[in-house]
mmCIF file of C-alpha atoms and ligand atoms in Angstrom:
data_model
loop_
_atom_site.group_PDB
_atom_site.id
_atom_site.type_symbol
_atom_site.label_atom_id
_atom_site.label_comp_id
_atom_site.label_asym_id
_atom_site.label_seq_id
_atom_site.Cartn_x
_atom_site.Cartn_y
_atom_site.Cartn_z
ATOM 1 C CA MET A 1294 12.124 17.376 14.437
ATOM 2 C CA LYS A 1295 15.625 16.436 15.579
ATOM 3 C CA TYR A 1296 16.397 12.695 15.563
ATOM 4 C CA ASP A 1297 16.909 11.001 18.900
ATOM 5 C CA ARG A 1298 18.828 7.699 18.842
ATOM 6 C CA GLN A 1299 16.142 6.109 21.009
ATOM 7 C CA VAL A 1300 13.415 6.586 18.391
ATOM 8 C CA ASP A 1301 14.112 3.542 16.243
ATOM 9 C CA THR A 1302 17.038 1.132 16.563
ATOM 10 C CA ALA A 1303 16.954 0.123 12.908
ATOM 11 C CA LEU A 1304 17.095 3.759 11.826
ATOM 12 C CA THR A 1305 19.964 4.532 14.199
ATOM 13 C CA GLU A 1306 21.863 1.592 12.760
ATOM 14 C CA LEU A 1307 21.100 2.784 9.249
ATOM 15 C CA ALA A 1308 22.547 6.212 10.057
ATOM 16 C CA GLU A 1309 25.789 4.527 11.176
ATOM 17 C CA LEU A 1310 26.020 2.373 8.064
ATOM 18 C CA PHE A 1311 25.414 5.446 5.918
ATOM 19 C CA GLN A 1312 28.333 7.226 7.573
ATOM 20 C CA GLN A 1313 30.611 4.213 6.988
ATOM 21 C CA ARG A 1314 29.668 3.852 3.348
ATOM 22 C CA TYR A 1315 29.585 7.446 2.190
ATOM 23 C CA GLY A 1316 32.063 9.003 4.622
ATOM 24 C CA HIS A 1317 29.663 11.704 5.770
ATOM 25 C CA ALA A 1318 26.688 11.717 8.103
ATOM 26 C CA PRO A 1319 23.092 11.591 6.876
ATOM 27 C CA THR A 1320 21.284 14.879 7.393
ATOM 28 C CA LEU A 1321 17.810 13.337 7.163
ATOM 29 C CA LEU A 1322 16.256 10.095 8.418
ATOM 30 C CA SER A 1323 12.787 8.879 7.526
ATOM 31 C CA ARG A 1324 10.459 5.963 8.062
ATOM 32 C CA ALA A 1325 7.191 5.101 6.287
ATOM 33 C CA PRO A 1326 4.991 2.057 6.950
ATOM 34 C CA GLY A 1327 3.320 -0.416 4.637
ATOM 35 C CA ARG A 1328 -0.437 -0.891 4.873
ATOM 36 C CA LEU A 1329 -3.239 -3.422 4.931
ATOM 37 C CA GLU A 1330 -6.472 -2.762 3.127
ATOM 38 C CA ILE A 1331 -9.262 -3.878 5.483
ATOM 39 C CA LEU A 1332 -12.454 -3.054 3.553
ATOM 40 C CA GLY A 1333 -12.960 -1.250 0.245
ATOM 41 C CA ASN A 1334 -11.151 -3.072 -2.533
ATOM 42 C CA HIS A 1335 -10.392 -1.132 -5.731
ATOM 43 C CA THR A 1336 -12.642 1.680 -4.541
ATOM 44 C CA ASP A 1337 -9.992 4.411 -4.271
ATOM 45 C CA TYR A 1338 -9.745 5.222 -7.989
ATOM 46 C CA ASN A 1339 -13.551 5.100 -8.195
ATOM 47 C CA ASP A 1340 -13.806 8.106 -5.813
ATOM 48 C CA GLY A 1341 -14.919 5.649 -3.112
ATOM 49 C CA THR A 1342 -14.075 4.993 0.521
ATOM 50 C CA VAL A 1343 -11.661 2.584 2.237
ATOM 51 C CA LEU A 1344 -10.805 1.327 5.714
ATOM 52 C CA SER A 1345 -7.096 0.561 5.893
ATOM 53 C CA VAL A 1346 -4.354 0.388 8.472
ATOM 54 C CA ALA A 1347 -0.660 1.337 8.551
ATOM 55 C CA ILE A 1348 1.408 -1.568 9.866
ATOM 56 C CA ASP A 1349 4.452 -2.028 12.060
ATOM 57 C CA ARG A 1350 6.557 -2.877 8.995
ATOM 58 C CA ALA A 1351 8.238 0.044 7.269
ATOM 59 C CA ALA A 1352 10.740 1.411 4.777
ATOM 60 C CA ARG A 1353 13.607 3.378 6.321
ATOM 61 C CA ILE A 1354 15.967 5.825 4.623
ATOM 62 C CA ALA A 1355 19.044 7.804 5.621
ATOM 63 C CA ALA A 1356 20.012 10.554 3.174
ATOM 64 C CA ALA A 1357 22.083 13.681 2.634
ATOM 65 C CA PRO A 1358 23.152 15.891 -0.267
ATOM 66 C CA ASN A 1359 26.023 14.231 -2.177
ATOM 67 C CA PRO A 1360 29.112 16.372 -1.503
ATOM 68 C CA GLU A 1361 31.109 14.579 -4.213
ATOM 69 C CA ALA A 1362 28.703 15.325 -7.069
ATOM 70 C CA LYS A 1363 31.028 17.753 -8.914
ATOM 71 C CA ASP A 1364 28.480 18.932 -11.447
ATOM 72 C CA GLY A 1365 25.639 18.530 -8.928
ATOM 73 C CA MET A 1366 23.989 15.708 -10.845
ATOM 74 C CA LEU A 1367 25.014 12.324 -9.426
ATOM 75 C CA CYS A 1368 22.719 10.508 -6.974
ATOM 76 C CA ARG A 1369 23.919 7.356 -5.219
ATOM 77 C CA LEU A 1370 21.615 4.752 -3.713
ATOM 78 C CA TYR A 1371 22.270 1.663 -1.685
ATOM 79 C CA ASP A 1372 19.688 -0.913 -0.625
ATOM 80 C CA ILE A 1373 20.928 -2.818 2.403
ATOM 81 C CA LYS A 1374 18.517 -5.743 2.198
ATOM 82 C CA GLY A 1375 19.155 -6.456 -1.481
ATOM 83 C CA ARG A 1376 22.826 -5.351 -1.222
ATOM 84 C CA SER A 1377 22.365 -3.427 -4.416
ATOM 85 C CA THR A 1378 23.849 -0.149 -5.512
ATOM 86 C CA ARG A 1379 22.326 2.248 -8.024
ATOM 87 C CA GLU A 1380 23.610 5.506 -9.424
ATOM 88 C CA PHE A 1381 21.728 7.901 -11.616
ATOM 89 C CA ARG A 1382 22.128 11.432 -12.896
ATOM 90 C CA LEU A 1383 19.527 14.112 -12.354
ATOM 91 C CA ASP A 1384 19.824 15.119 -16.015
ATOM 92 C CA ASP A 1385 19.248 11.553 -17.203
ATOM 93 C CA LEU A 1386 16.142 10.277 -15.432
ATOM 94 C CA ASP A 1387 14.238 8.858 -18.366
ATOM 95 C CA ASN A 1388 15.808 5.401 -18.197
ATOM 96 C CA ARG A 1389 13.596 3.063 -16.176
ATOM 97 C CA ARG A 1390 14.567 -0.571 -15.898
ATOM 98 C CA ARG A 1391 11.621 -2.966 -15.671
ATOM 99 C CA GLY A 1392 11.063 -4.179 -12.127
ATOM 100 C CA ASP A 1393 13.946 -2.160 -10.669
ATOM 101 C CA TRP A 1394 13.515 -0.706 -7.154
ATOM 102 C CA ALA A 1395 15.335 2.495 -8.131
ATOM 103 C CA ASN A 1396 12.438 3.348 -10.480
ATOM 104 C CA TYR A 1397 10.418 4.395 -7.418
ATOM 105 C CA ILE A 1398 13.082 6.924 -6.502
ATOM 106 C CA LYS A 1399 13.848 8.221 -9.993
ATOM 107 C CA GLY A 1400 10.110 8.483 -10.674
ATOM 108 C CA LEU A 1401 9.661 10.600 -7.552
ATOM 109 C CA VAL A 1402 12.442 12.967 -8.596
ATOM 110 C CA VAL A 1403 10.711 13.345 -11.979
ATOM 111 C CA GLU A 1404 7.427 14.209 -10.229
ATOM 112 C CA PHE A 1405 9.090 16.781 -7.952
ATOM 113 C CA ASN A 1406 10.678 18.358 -11.020
ATOM 114 C CA LEU A 1407 7.333 18.428 -12.840
ATOM 115 C CA GLN A 1408 5.871 20.314 -9.868
ATOM 116 C CA GLY A 1409 8.662 22.875 -10.223
ATOM 117 C CA PHE A 1410 10.889 21.688 -7.353
ATOM 118 C CA LYS A 1411 14.577 21.174 -7.939
ATOM 119 C CA VAL A 1412 16.088 18.177 -6.175
ATOM 120 C CA PRO A 1413 19.840 18.448 -5.442
ATOM 121 C CA ALA A 1414 22.198 15.480 -5.952
ATOM 122 C CA PHE A 1415 21.921 13.164 -2.953
ATOM 123 C CA ASP A 1416 23.148 9.954 -1.329
ATOM 124 C CA ALA A 1417 20.555 7.631 0.155
ATOM 125 C CA MET A 1418 20.641 4.338 1.984
ATOM 126 C CA VAL A 1419 17.466 2.288 2.065
ATOM 127 C CA THR A 1420 16.259 -0.596 4.184
ATOM 128 C CA GLY A 1421 12.918 -1.985 5.261
ATOM 129 C CA ASP A 1422 10.902 -4.914 6.475
ATOM 130 C CA VAL A 1423 7.712 -4.649 4.432
ATOM 131 C CA PRO A 1424 7.477 -7.906 2.444
ATOM 132 C CA LEU A 1425 8.011 -7.175 -1.255
ATOM 133 C CA SER A 1426 5.318 -7.721 -3.936
ATOM 134 C CA ALA A 1427 2.984 -9.154 -1.322
ATOM 135 C CA GLY A 1428 0.167 -6.596 -1.200
ATOM 136 C CA MET A 1429 1.425 -4.659 1.822
ATOM 137 C CA SER A 1430 2.528 -1.667 -0.250
ATOM 138 C CA SER A 1431 6.257 -1.917 0.059
ATOM 139 C CA SER A 1432 6.478 0.394 -2.952
ATOM 140 C CA ALA A 1433 4.286 3.128 -1.459
ATOM 141 C CA ALA A 1434 6.253 2.824 1.794
ATOM 142 C CA LEU A 1435 9.456 3.413 -0.169
ATOM 143 C CA GLU A 1436 7.869 6.303 -2.074
ATOM 144 C CA MET A 1437 6.565 8.087 1.019
ATOM 145 C CA CYS A 1438 9.825 7.498 2.889
ATOM 146 C CA MET A 1439 11.858 8.942 0.003
ATOM 147 C CA GLY A 1440 9.173 11.533 -0.752
ATOM 148 C CA LEU A 1441 9.612 13.061 2.712
ATOM 149 C CA ILE A 1442 13.372 13.225 2.128
ATOM 150 C CA LEU A 1443 13.017 14.833 -1.321
ATOM 151 C CA ASP A 1444 10.459 17.256 0.106
ATOM 152 C CA ARG A 1445 13.115 18.532 2.527
ATOM 153 C CA LEU A 1446 16.038 18.385 0.102
ATOM 154 C CA SER A 1447 14.138 20.421 -2.492
ATOM 155 C CA ASP A 1448 12.519 22.648 0.136
ATOM 156 C CA ALA A 1449 9.110 21.920 -1.420
ATOM 157 C CA ARG A 1450 7.253 21.626 1.931
ATOM 158 C CA LEU A 1451 4.294 19.802 0.437
ATOM 159 C CA THR A 1452 1.059 18.992 2.243
ATOM 160 C CA TRP A 1453 0.415 15.296 2.966
ATOM 161 C CA LEU A 1454 -2.046 15.105 0.081
ATOM 162 C CA GLU A 1455 0.391 16.700 -2.367
ATOM 163 C CA LEU A 1456 3.048 14.249 -1.266
ATOM 164 C CA ALA A 1457 0.662 11.296 -1.658
ATOM 165 C CA LYS A 1458 -0.141 12.518 -5.185
ATOM 166 C CA ILE A 1459 3.552 12.736 -6.043
ATOM 167 C CA GLY A 1460 3.864 9.063 -5.038
ATOM 168 C CA GLN A 1461 0.855 8.180 -7.159
ATOM 169 C CA GLY A 1462 2.320 10.167 -10.062
ATOM 170 C CA CYS A 1463 5.495 8.101 -9.794
ATOM 171 C CA GLU A 1464 3.468 4.854 -9.977
ATOM 172 C CA ASN A 1465 1.204 6.055 -12.795
ATOM 173 C CA ASN A 1466 3.723 7.837 -14.980
ATOM 174 C CA TYR A 1467 7.092 6.242 -14.305
ATOM 175 C CA VAL A 1468 6.332 2.694 -13.165
ATOM 176 C CA GLY A 1469 3.220 2.319 -15.338
ATOM 177 C CA ALA A 1470 0.758 1.036 -12.683
ATOM 178 C CA HIS A 1471 -2.451 3.095 -12.797
ATOM 179 C CA THR A 1472 -3.022 2.812 -9.071
ATOM 180 C CA GLY A 1473 -5.073 5.083 -6.802
ATOM 181 C CA LEU A 1474 -4.010 6.942 -3.666
ATOM 182 C CA LEU A 1475 -4.835 4.365 -1.007
ATOM 183 C CA ASP A 1476 -1.349 3.095 -0.329
ATOM 184 C CA GLN A 1477 0.317 6.496 -0.082
ATOM 185 C CA ILE A 1478 -2.422 7.982 2.114
ATOM 186 C CA SER A 1479 -2.401 4.945 4.414
ATOM 187 C CA SER A 1480 1.376 5.168 4.794
ATOM 188 C CA LEU A 1481 1.135 8.852 5.717
ATOM 189 C CA LYS A 1482 -1.974 8.892 7.898
ATOM 190 C CA GLY A 1483 -1.637 5.779 10.085
ATOM 191 C CA LYS A 1484 -1.976 5.984 13.870
ATOM 192 C CA ALA A 1485 -0.944 3.346 16.398
ATOM 193 C CA GLY A 1486 -3.961 1.283 17.453
ATOM 194 C CA GLN A 1487 -6.213 2.881 14.825
ATOM 195 C CA LEU A 1488 -7.648 2.154 11.423
ATOM 196 C CA ILE A 1489 -7.751 4.803 8.702
ATOM 197 C CA TYR A 1490 -11.007 5.759 7.043
ATOM 198 C CA SER A 1491 -10.385 7.625 3.765
ATOM 199 C CA ASP A 1492 -12.827 9.226 1.392
ATOM 200 C CA PHE A 1493 -11.218 9.488 -2.043
ATOM 201 C CA ARG A 1494 -13.584 12.171 -3.274
ATOM 202 C CA SER A 1495 -13.413 14.707 -0.461
ATOM 203 C CA PHE A 1496 -10.013 13.479 0.807
ATOM 204 C CA GLU A 1497 -11.395 13.500 4.295
ATOM 205 C CA VAL A 1498 -9.279 11.116 6.368
ATOM 206 C CA GLN A 1499 -10.098 9.970 9.908
ATOM 207 C CA ASN A 1500 -8.572 7.534 12.348
ATOM 208 C CA VAL A 1501 -10.953 5.005 13.863
ATOM 209 C CA PRO A 1502 -10.003 2.754 16.837
ATOM 210 C CA MET A 1503 -9.185 -0.891 16.049
ATOM 211 C CA PRO A 1504 -12.085 -3.198 16.899
ATOM 212 C CA ALA A 1505 -11.592 -4.031 20.600
ATOM 213 C CA GLY A 1506 -10.154 -7.444 21.463
ATOM 214 C CA THR A 1507 -9.009 -8.208 17.909
ATOM 215 C CA VAL A 1508 -5.818 -8.287 15.869
ATOM 216 C CA PHE A 1509 -5.024 -8.715 12.211
ATOM 217 C CA VAL A 1510 -3.339 -11.895 11.108
ATOM 218 C CA VAL A 1511 -1.706 -11.681 7.717
ATOM 219 C CA ALA A 1512 -0.799 -14.657 5.581
ATOM 220 C CA ASN A 1513 1.396 -14.281 2.540
ATOM 221 C CA SER A 1514 0.198 -16.681 -0.158
ATOM 222 C CA MET A 1515 3.728 -16.424 -1.616
ATOM 223 C CA VAL A 1516 2.134 -15.843 -5.010
ATOM 224 C CA LYS A 1517 3.924 -12.720 -6.219
ATOM 225 C CA HIS A 1518 1.668 -10.117 -7.677
ATOM 226 C CA ASN A 1519 2.530 -7.589 -10.296
ATOM 227 C CA LEU A 1520 0.220 -4.619 -10.444
ATOM 228 C CA THR A 1521 0.375 -3.494 -13.999
ATOM 229 C CA ASN A 1522 -1.596 -5.259 -16.736
ATOM 230 C CA GLU A 1523 -4.458 -6.851 -14.833
ATOM 231 C CA TYR A 1524 -4.807 -3.939 -12.432
ATOM 232 C CA ASN A 1525 -4.955 -1.448 -15.289
ATOM 233 C CA GLU A 1526 -7.517 -3.612 -17.076
ATOM 234 C CA ARG A 1527 -9.772 -3.697 -13.978
ATOM 235 C CA ARG A 1528 -9.528 0.049 -13.689
ATOM 236 C CA GLU A 1529 -10.548 0.475 -17.335
ATOM 237 C CA ALA A 1530 -13.611 -1.753 -16.784
ATOM 238 C CA CYS A 1531 -14.691 0.447 -13.841
ATOM 239 C CA GLU A 1532 -14.258 3.562 -15.948
ATOM 240 C CA GLU A 1533 -16.231 1.993 -18.769
ATOM 241 C CA ALA A 1534 -19.065 1.171 -16.349
ATOM 242 C CA ALA A 1535 -19.147 4.767 -15.113
ATOM 243 C CA ARG A 1536 -19.199 6.038 -18.709
ATOM 244 C CA ILE A 1537 -22.113 3.799 -19.702
ATOM 245 C CA LEU A 1538 -24.026 4.655 -16.525
ATOM 246 C CA GLY A 1539 -23.455 8.357 -17.188
ATOM 247 C CA VAL A 1540 -21.790 9.140 -13.847
ATOM 248 C CA LYS A 1541 -18.450 10.704 -12.955
ATOM 249 C CA ALA A 1542 -17.322 7.636 -11.017
ATOM 250 C CA LEU A 1543 -18.780 4.432 -9.554
ATOM 251 C CA ARG A 1544 -19.028 6.292 -6.217
ATOM 252 C CA ASP A 1545 -22.141 7.884 -7.689
ATOM 253 C CA VAL A 1546 -23.996 4.572 -8.105
ATOM 254 C CA THR A 1547 -25.799 2.600 -5.369
ATOM 255 C CA PRO A 1548 -26.102 -1.205 -5.520
ATOM 256 C CA GLU A 1549 -29.829 -0.796 -6.310
ATOM 257 C CA GLN A 1550 -29.182 1.627 -9.174
ATOM 258 C CA LEU A 1551 -26.624 -0.747 -10.617
ATOM 259 C CA GLU A 1552 -29.142 -3.602 -10.604
ATOM 260 C CA GLU A 1553 -31.666 -1.419 -12.460
ATOM 261 C CA ARG A 1554 -29.142 -0.713 -15.207
ATOM 262 C CA LYS A 1555 -27.646 -4.202 -15.346
ATOM 263 C CA ALA A 1556 -28.916 -4.880 -18.864
ATOM 264 C CA ASP A 1557 -27.029 -1.829 -20.227
ATOM 265 C CA LEU A 1558 -23.621 -3.182 -19.236
ATOM 266 C CA PRO A 1559 -21.515 -5.951 -20.782
ATOM 267 C CA GLU A 1560 -21.576 -8.888 -18.322
ATOM 268 C CA VAL A 1561 -17.953 -8.608 -17.206
ATOM 269 C CA VAL A 1562 -18.170 -4.833 -16.807
ATOM 270 C CA TYR A 1563 -21.310 -5.306 -14.691
ATOM 271 C CA ARG A 1564 -19.517 -7.709 -12.344
ATOM 272 C CA ARG A 1565 -16.536 -5.380 -11.965
ATOM 273 C CA ALA A 1566 -18.887 -2.512 -11.106
ATOM 274 C CA LYS A 1567 -20.891 -4.716 -8.730
ATOM 275 C CA HIS A 1568 -17.734 -5.390 -6.741
ATOM 276 C CA VAL A 1569 -16.801 -1.737 -6.403
ATOM 277 C CA VAL A 1570 -20.304 -0.500 -5.623
ATOM 278 C CA GLY A 1571 -20.730 -3.353 -3.123
ATOM 279 C CA GLU A 1572 -17.389 -2.540 -1.501
ATOM 280 C CA ILE A 1573 -18.325 1.105 -1.003
ATOM 281 C CA ALA A 1574 -21.562 -0.035 0.671
ATOM 282 C CA ARG A 1575 -19.600 -2.511 2.817
ATOM 283 C CA VAL A 1576 -17.253 0.231 4.025
ATOM 284 C CA ALA A 1577 -20.281 2.237 5.223
ATOM 285 C CA ALA A 1578 -21.730 -0.864 6.880
ATOM 286 C CA GLY A 1579 -18.311 -1.602 8.397
ATOM 287 C CA GLN A 1580 -18.116 1.889 9.892
ATOM 288 C CA ALA A 1581 -21.521 1.362 11.481
ATOM 289 C CA ALA A 1582 -20.518 -2.068 12.804
ATOM 290 C CA LEU A 1583 -17.374 -0.580 14.350
ATOM 291 C CA ALA A 1584 -19.378 2.204 15.961
ATOM 292 C CA ASN A 1585 -21.716 -0.426 17.462
ATOM 293 C CA GLY A 1586 -18.850 -2.681 18.546
ATOM 294 C CA ASP A 1587 -20.334 -5.447 16.378
ATOM 295 C CA LEU A 1588 -17.266 -7.547 15.618
ATOM 296 C CA ASP A 1589 -19.141 -10.434 14.052
ATOM 297 C CA ARG A 1590 -20.798 -8.123 11.546
ATOM 298 C CA PHE A 1591 -17.490 -6.426 10.713
ATOM 299 C CA GLY A 1592 -15.820 -9.783 10.151
ATOM 300 C CA GLN A 1593 -18.713 -10.987 8.034
ATOM 301 C CA LEU A 1594 -18.348 -7.897 5.818
ATOM 302 C CA MET A 1595 -14.681 -8.747 5.299
ATOM 303 C CA THR A 1596 -15.564 -12.267 4.199
ATOM 304 C CA GLU A 1597 -18.322 -10.972 1.893
ATOM 305 C CA SER A 1598 -15.759 -8.631 0.386
ATOM 306 C CA HIS A 1599 -13.548 -11.609 -0.391
ATOM 307 C CA GLU A 1600 -16.391 -13.507 -2.028
ATOM 308 C CA SER A 1601 -17.029 -10.507 -4.235
ATOM 309 C CA SER A 1602 -13.340 -10.265 -5.179
ATOM 310 C CA ARG A 1603 -13.437 -13.901 -6.068
ATOM 311 C CA HIS A 1604 -16.551 -13.953 -8.205
ATOM 312 C CA ASN A 1605 -17.130 -10.396 -9.398
ATOM 313 C CA PHE A 1606 -13.750 -8.731 -9.652
ATOM 314 C CA GLU A 1607 -11.779 -11.915 -10.215
ATOM 315 C CA ASN A 1608 -8.697 -10.547 -8.491
ATOM 316 C CA SER A 1609 -8.209 -13.408 -6.059
ATOM 317 C CA CYS A 1610 -6.278 -16.616 -6.758
ATOM 318 C CA PRO A 1611 -6.694 -20.239 -5.572
ATOM 319 C CA GLU A 1612 -4.004 -19.860 -2.914
ATOM 320 C CA ILE A 1613 -5.670 -16.849 -1.270
ATOM 321 C CA ASP A 1614 -9.049 -18.597 -1.479
ATOM 322 C CA THR A 1615 -7.493 -21.532 0.366
ATOM 323 C CA LEU A 1616 -6.151 -19.252 3.110
ATOM 324 C CA VAL A 1617 -9.588 -17.680 3.611
ATOM 325 C CA GLU A 1618 -11.287 -21.100 3.620
ATOM 326 C CA ILE A 1619 -8.879 -22.458 6.229
ATOM 327 C CA GLY A 1620 -9.344 -19.326 8.339
ATOM 328 C CA ARG A 1621 -13.082 -19.903 8.462
ATOM 329 C CA THR A 1622 -12.561 -23.233 10.242
ATOM 330 C CA LEU A 1623 -10.241 -21.903 12.974
ATOM 331 C CA PRO A 1624 -11.104 -20.742 16.500
ATOM 332 C CA GLY A 1625 -11.053 -16.951 16.873
ATOM 333 C CA PHE A 1626 -11.917 -16.278 13.209
ATOM 334 C CA LEU A 1627 -14.097 -13.230 12.609
ATOM 335 C CA GLY A 1628 -13.516 -12.546 8.908
ATOM 336 C CA ALA A 1629 -10.901 -12.755 6.130
ATOM 337 C CA ARG A 1630 -10.271 -11.409 2.667
ATOM 338 C CA ILE A 1631 -7.709 -10.657 0.041
ATOM 339 C CA SER A 1632 -6.008 -7.331 0.749
ATOM 340 C CA GLY A 1633 -4.766 -4.852 -1.837
ATOM 341 C CA GLY A 1634 -4.593 -5.024 -5.595
ATOM 342 C CA GLY A 1635 -4.936 -8.795 -5.735
ATOM 343 C CA PHE A 1636 -3.787 -11.518 -8.148
ATOM 344 C CA GLY A 1637 -1.685 -12.996 -5.359
ATOM 345 C CA GLY A 1638 -0.207 -11.329 -2.304
ATOM 346 C CA ILE A 1639 -1.776 -11.600 1.119
ATOM 347 C CA SER A 1640 -4.966 -12.462 2.932
ATOM 348 C CA VAL A 1641 -5.873 -10.445 6.024
ATOM 349 C CA HIS A 1642 -7.812 -12.085 8.862
ATOM 350 C CA LEU A 1643 -9.603 -10.395 11.733
ATOM 351 C CA VAL A 1644 -9.015 -12.657 14.722
ATOM 352 C CA LYS A 1645 -9.857 -12.550 18.435
ATOM 353 C CA THR A 1646 -6.691 -11.561 20.288
ATOM 354 C CA GLU A 1647 -6.647 -14.525 22.652
ATOM 355 C CA SER A 1648 -6.735 -17.008 19.733
ATOM 356 C CA ALA A 1649 -4.320 -15.192 17.434
ATOM 357 C CA GLN A 1650 -1.109 -17.065 18.171
ATOM 358 C CA ALA A 1651 -2.658 -20.501 17.700
ATOM 359 C CA TYR A 1652 -4.545 -19.197 14.663
ATOM 360 C CA CYS A 1653 -1.268 -18.182 12.989
ATOM 361 C CA GLU A 1654 0.295 -21.566 13.626
ATOM 362 C CA GLN A 1655 -2.678 -23.563 12.395
ATOM 363 C CA LEU A 1656 -3.218 -21.388 9.356
ATOM 364 C CA GLY A 1657 0.414 -21.869 8.336
ATOM 365 C CA ALA A 1658 0.342 -25.626 8.961
ATOM 366 C CA PHE A 1659 -2.927 -26.285 7.108
ATOM 367 C CA TYR A 1660 -1.906 -24.046 4.226
ATOM 368 C CA GLN A 1661 1.319 -25.964 3.793
ATOM 369 C CA LYS A 1662 -0.591 -29.243 3.886
ATOM 370 C CA ARG A 1663 -3.092 -28.150 1.257
ATOM 371 C CA SER A 1664 -0.924 -26.119 -1.097
ATOM 372 C CA GLY A 1665 2.600 -27.341 -0.394
ATOM 373 C CA ILE A 1666 3.596 -23.708 0.162
ATOM 374 C CA CYS A 1667 5.398 -22.592 3.305
ATOM 375 C CA SER A 1668 4.064 -19.310 4.645
ATOM 376 C CA ARG A 1669 4.448 -17.937 8.156
ATOM 377 C CA PRO A 1670 1.288 -16.043 9.043
ATOM 378 C CA MET A 1671 1.958 -13.143 11.408
ATOM 379 C CA ILE A 1672 0.144 -10.784 13.710
ATOM 380 C CA LEU A 1673 0.547 -7.173 12.599
ATOM 381 C CA SER A 1674 -0.252 -4.096 14.673
ATOM 382 C CA ALA A 1675 -1.656 -0.743 13.627
ATOM 383 C CA ALA A 1676 1.256 1.710 13.578
ATOM 384 C CA ASP A 1677 1.929 5.426 13.184
ATOM 385 C CA GLY A 1678 2.266 6.926 9.728
ATOM 386 C CA ALA A 1679 5.404 8.209 8.010
ATOM 387 C CA ALA A 1680 7.823 10.533 9.775
ATOM 388 C CA ILE A 1681 11.036 12.421 9.023
ATOM 389 C CA TRP A 1682 13.786 13.655 11.327
ATOM 390 C CA GLU A 1683 16.774 15.938 10.959
ATOM 391 C CA ASN A 1684 19.951 14.261 12.084
HETATM 392 C C1 LIG B 2519 -3.300 -1.325 -4.916
HETATM 393 C C2 LIG B 2519 -3.312 0.112 -5.402
HETATM 394 C C3 LIG B 2519 -4.304 0.955 -4.593
HETATM 395 C C4 LIG B 2519 -5.687 0.284 -4.553
HETATM 396 C C5 LIG B 2519 -5.563 -1.185 -4.168
HETATM 397 C C6 LIG B 2519 -6.863 -1.923 -4.317
HETATM 398 O O1 LIG B 2519 -2.811 -1.403 -3.616
HETATM 399 O O2 LIG B 2519 -2.030 0.669 -5.296
HETATM 400 O O3 LIG B 2519 -4.382 2.239 -5.152
HETATM 401 O O4 LIG B 2519 -6.355 0.461 -5.765
HETATM 402 O O5 LIG B 2519 -4.608 -1.863 -4.968
HETATM 403 O O6 LIG B 2519 -7.817 -1.415 -3.447
#
């Protein structure tokens, strides 16, 4: 599709800044949102199911082939928000720097190459408003935004699932986080006003309307999370549980079956599995509650999910627990939980629309009082998934 200046002011501005910096116009513009995980925590890599939502916070990229790359190898990147420049050569990609944002782009190029697609030298300018390291998938937003650009530049023309897997490959192989496909799929398959139901075995993805009369309030605990060691360890425990139980993945076990085999599992492994199996059951119950318009039940499932994170999966932290506890005392509260990988990041609250503004203010004020941390809870809307335009 051809880009129209009216589509997105921030993207139009980015195109202008690109022209000023590189002296040529971008040929491609893309945008990809972050996501909230609503129910189904750590179920994606267990072949499970998740309800998530793409949010109105996104990564944005302007890009074009680099006309100055004499030997066709030099890529130039500029991140507006961080005011940081990176350059790398296409024949020297195996040089990750720990914690560096450019890893997500170099890692994608590596994955395209592994799939047999040749990426030409390019210039790219990046910006975005997804909070970093907070559990809203700023990294997957960047990957899908850049992935769409690389897909065009290399003429790969991947399907959405292939593109999501390229993003996951970048995380798993280049960055070293053994994450599932939730974040990439949510970034690609969002729809304004709708949740996303994903089945990570069949890869069936459906949009489901937001519960009527509600919004999501998101509070950043300001505890930065880093999804490598602990995340990978949790994943290993789930895989160990599946091995001992003799199933392909925890998707194949019901909560009742797990209880019957409890004695066969080491205690910690049992609790990890209990969380995942319980979450998959809660997603099914959540779907039914949505279909029946039962908001209280849906909210209650979210809060139960948090309790399970806290006690079984141990991927919450005192700050997020505090946010959920405060939420429970506020008018308009329906449910709240940790969202995403965990170990910090955000809590997501389902709140009645008419109470949401006051809820945000009170949540922020009480959180500051109890933890000394300043966080500005915000209302986020369900947005459309990633898109690319020719300029
Ligand atoms: C992170 C990972 C996802 C998923 C969630 C937990 O966001 O990237 O793949 O596992 O944690 O549900």
